[in-house]
Amino acid sequence: MSESASISSGIATRYATAVFDLSKDAKGLKGLETDINALSDALAGSDDLSDLISSPLYSRDQQGAAIGAVAKKMKLSKTMTNTLALMASKRRLFVVPQLVASLRDMIAKEKGEVTADVVSAKALTKAQSDKLAKTLKASVGSDVIINATVDETLIGGLVVKVGSKMIDTSVKAKLNALQNTMKEAR
C-alpha cells in the first residue's frame, strides 16, 4: 500500500469510527447504512460529486456549501451531514470513498456478516447468488453478503474472495496453470 493510500485510509478510519460510534449510541445504525448506500450510489453515479470531493480547486467554503446541499438533497442523517461538513472544513472530503468502505465493514461486523467479492464470467442469477451465499455461510459460519462483478475474460467459473481467502475456479486460471505446467515440462 502506498504511503498516501495508507494516510487516507487512516483518516477515513478515524472518521468512520466516530460516525459509527455516534450512530450506534443513538440507535441509528439502520439510518447510517441507508446513508452510506446513498453516498456510495451518488459517488458511483456522479462525476461532478467525485470531482467536488477530490479537486483542490474548490475552496473550503465551496466544498462545504456544496456537500451540505448534496447531503440535504439526499436526506442524509444529521450525524452524516455534520461529519461531511466537518470533513469539508478540514479539507478531508477526498477520503469519503474510504469512509464509506470502512463504515460498510463496521456495520457488517456489527451484524455478524461477511462480504464475499465474487467475480464471474457472466452475471449471476438471483438463485445462483443465493445458493453461493448459502454455501459460503456453511463454510464461513456467518451470513455472507455477495458483492458480485463480471469479468468476461474468466471464460467460465468463479473467483471468490472472503477476507484473506481466495478461491479461483475460473477457466482462465486453469488454462494459465496448464500453460505453466507445459512450460516447466520443456
Coordinates of C-alpha atoms in Angstrom, one line a residue:
M1 CA 0.0 0.0 0.0
S2 CA 1.4 3.4 -0.9
E3 CA 2.0 6.0 1.8
S4 CA -0.7 8.3 0.6
A5 CA -3.2 5.5 0.5
S6 CA -2.3 4.5 4.0
I7 CA -2.7 8.0 5.3
S8 CA -6.1 8.3 3.5
S9 CA -7.2 5.0 5.0
G10 CA -6.1 6.1 8.5
I11 CA -8.0 9.4 8.2
A12 CA -11.1 7.6 6.8
T13 CA -11.0 5.0 9.6
R14 CA -10.9 7.7 12.3
Y15 CA -13.9 9.5 10.9
A16 CA -15.7 6.2 10.3
T17 CA -15.1 5.1 13.9
A18 CA -16.5 8.3 15.2
V19 CA -19.6 8.2 12.9
F20 CA -20.2 4.6 13.7
D21 CA -20.0 5.1 17.5
L22 CA -22.3 8.1 17.4
S23 CA -24.8 6.3 15.3
K24 CA -24.6 3.1 17.4
D25 CA -25.1 5.2 20.6
A26 CA -28.1 6.9 19.1
K27 CA -29.5 3.5 17.8
G28 CA -29.2 4.8 14.2
L29 CA -27.2 2.1 12.5
K30 CA -30.0 1.4 10.1
G31 CA -30.1 5.0 9.1
L32 CA -26.3 5.0 8.8
E33 CA -26.5 2.0 6.5
T34 CA -29.0 3.9 4.3
D35 CA -26.7 6.9 4.3
I36 CA -23.7 5.0 3.1
N37 CA -25.6 3.2 0.4
A38 CA -26.9 6.6 -0.8
L39 CA -23.4 8.1 -0.7
S40 CA -21.9 5.1 -2.5
D41 CA -24.5 5.3 -5.2
A42 CA -24.1 9.1 -5.6
L43 CA -20.3 8.8 -5.9
A44 CA -20.6 6.0 -8.4
G45 CA -23.1 7.9 -10.5
S46 CA -21.9 11.4 -10.4
D47 CA -18.6 12.6 -11.8
D48 CA -19.3 16.1 -10.5
L49 CA -19.6 14.8 -6.9
S50 CA -16.4 12.8 -7.3
D51 CA -14.7 15.9 -8.7
L52 CA -16.0 18.1 -5.9
I53 CA -14.6 15.8 -3.2
S54 CA -11.2 15.3 -4.8
S55 CA -10.4 18.5 -6.6
P56 CA -8.1 21.0 -4.8
L57 CA -9.6 23.8 -7.0
Y58 CA -12.6 24.2 -4.8
S59 CA -12.3 26.3 -1.6
R60 CA -13.3 25.0 1.8
D61 CA -16.4 27.2 1.7
Q62 CA -17.3 26.0 -1.8
Q63 CA -16.9 22.4 -0.8
G64 CA -18.8 22.9 2.5
A65 CA -21.7 24.6 0.8
A66 CA -21.9 22.0 -2.0
I67 CA -21.6 19.0 0.2
G68 CA -24.2 20.5 2.6
A69 CA -26.6 20.9 -0.3
V70 CA -25.9 17.4 -1.5
A71 CA -26.5 16.0 2.0
K72 CA -29.7 17.9 2.3
K73 CA -30.9 16.8 -1.1
M74 CA -30.0 13.1 -0.3
K75 CA -31.8 13.5 3.1
L76 CA -28.7 12.1 5.0
S77 CA -28.9 11.8 8.7
K78 CA -27.8 14.7 10.9
T79 CA -24.7 12.8 12.1
M80 CA -23.5 12.1 8.5
T81 CA -24.3 15.6 7.3
N82 CA -22.3 17.1 10.2
T83 CA -19.4 14.7 9.6
L84 CA -19.3 15.7 5.9
A85 CA -19.4 19.4 6.8
L86 CA -16.6 18.9 9.3
M87 CA -14.6 16.9 6.7
A88 CA -15.1 19.8 4.2
S89 CA -13.9 22.4 6.7
K90 CA -10.8 20.3 7.3
R91 CA -10.2 19.6 3.6
R92 CA -10.7 15.9 4.1
L93 CA -13.6 15.1 1.6
F94 CA -11.1 13.2 -0.6
V95 CA -11.4 10.3 1.9
V96 CA -15.2 9.9 1.5
P97 CA -14.9 6.7 -0.6
Q98 CA -12.7 5.1 2.0
L99 CA -15.0 6.3 4.7
V100 CA -17.9 4.6 3.0
A101 CA -15.9 1.3 2.7
S102 CA -14.9 1.5 6.4
L103 CA -18.4 2.1 7.5
R104 CA -19.7 -0.8 5.5
D105 CA -17.1 -3.1 7.1
M106 CA -18.0 -1.9 10.6
I107 CA -21.7 -2.3 10.0
A108 CA -21.2 -5.8 8.6
K109 CA -19.1 -6.8 11.5
E110 CA -21.7 -5.5 13.9
K111 CA -24.4 -7.5 12.2
G112 CA -22.1 -10.6 12.1
E113 CA -21.9 -10.6 8.3
V114 CA -19.0 -11.2 6.0
T115 CA -18.7 -9.8 2.5
A116 CA -17.6 -12.1 -0.3
D117 CA -16.2 -10.5 -3.5
V118 CA -17.3 -12.7 -6.4
V119 CA -16.1 -12.3 -9.9
S120 CA -17.8 -14.4 -12.6
A121 CA -17.7 -14.7 -16.4
K122 CA -21.3 -13.7 -16.7
A123 CA -23.8 -12.1 -14.3
L124 CA -25.1 -14.4 -11.5
T125 CA -28.8 -15.0 -11.3
K126 CA -30.6 -14.4 -8.0
A127 CA -30.9 -18.2 -7.5
Q128 CA -27.1 -18.7 -8.1
S129 CA -26.2 -15.8 -5.8
D130 CA -28.4 -17.2 -3.1
K131 CA -27.0 -20.7 -3.4
L132 CA -23.5 -19.4 -3.3
A133 CA -24.2 -17.3 -0.2
K134 CA -25.8 -20.3 1.5
T135 CA -22.7 -22.5 0.6
L136 CA -20.3 -19.8 1.8
K137 CA -22.3 -19.4 5.0
A138 CA -21.8 -23.1 5.8
S139 CA -18.1 -22.7 5.1
V140 CA -17.5 -19.3 6.9
G141 CA -20.0 -19.7 9.7
S142 CA -21.7 -16.3 9.4
D143 CA -24.1 -14.6 7.0
V144 CA -22.5 -13.7 3.7
I145 CA -23.2 -10.7 1.5
I146 CA -22.3 -11.2 -2.1
N147 CA -20.5 -8.4 -3.9
A148 CA -20.7 -9.6 -7.5
T149 CA -18.8 -8.3 -10.5
V150 CA -18.5 -9.6 -14.1
D151 CA -15.2 -10.2 -15.9
E152 CA -15.8 -11.9 -19.2
T153 CA -12.0 -12.8 -19.6
L154 CA -12.5 -15.5 -17.0
I155 CA -14.3 -17.6 -19.7
G156 CA -16.2 -19.5 -17.1
G157 CA -16.1 -20.3 -13.4
L158 CA -15.8 -18.0 -10.4
V159 CA -13.2 -16.2 -8.3
V160 CA -14.4 -15.9 -4.7
K161 CA -12.6 -13.8 -2.1
V162 CA -13.8 -13.9 1.5
G163 CA -11.5 -12.0 3.8
S164 CA -7.9 -13.2 3.1
K165 CA -9.1 -16.4 1.4
M166 CA -9.4 -16.6 -2.4
I167 CA -10.8 -19.5 -4.4
D168 CA -10.2 -19.3 -8.2
T169 CA -12.1 -21.9 -10.2
S170 CA -12.1 -19.9 -13.4
V171 CA -11.3 -21.5 -16.7
K172 CA -8.7 -18.7 -17.3
A173 CA -6.8 -19.7 -14.1
K174 CA -6.9 -23.4 -15.2
L175 CA -5.6 -22.5 -18.6
N176 CA -2.8 -20.4 -17.1
A177 CA -1.9 -23.3 -14.8
L178 CA -1.8 -25.7 -17.7
Q179 CA 0.4 -23.3 -19.7
N180 CA 2.9 -23.0 -16.8
T181 CA 3.0 -26.8 -16.4
M182 CA 3.7 -27.1 -20.2
K183 CA 6.5 -24.5 -19.9
E184 CA 8.1 -26.5 -17.0
A185 CA 8.0 -29.7 -18.9
R186 CA 10.2 -28.4 -21.7

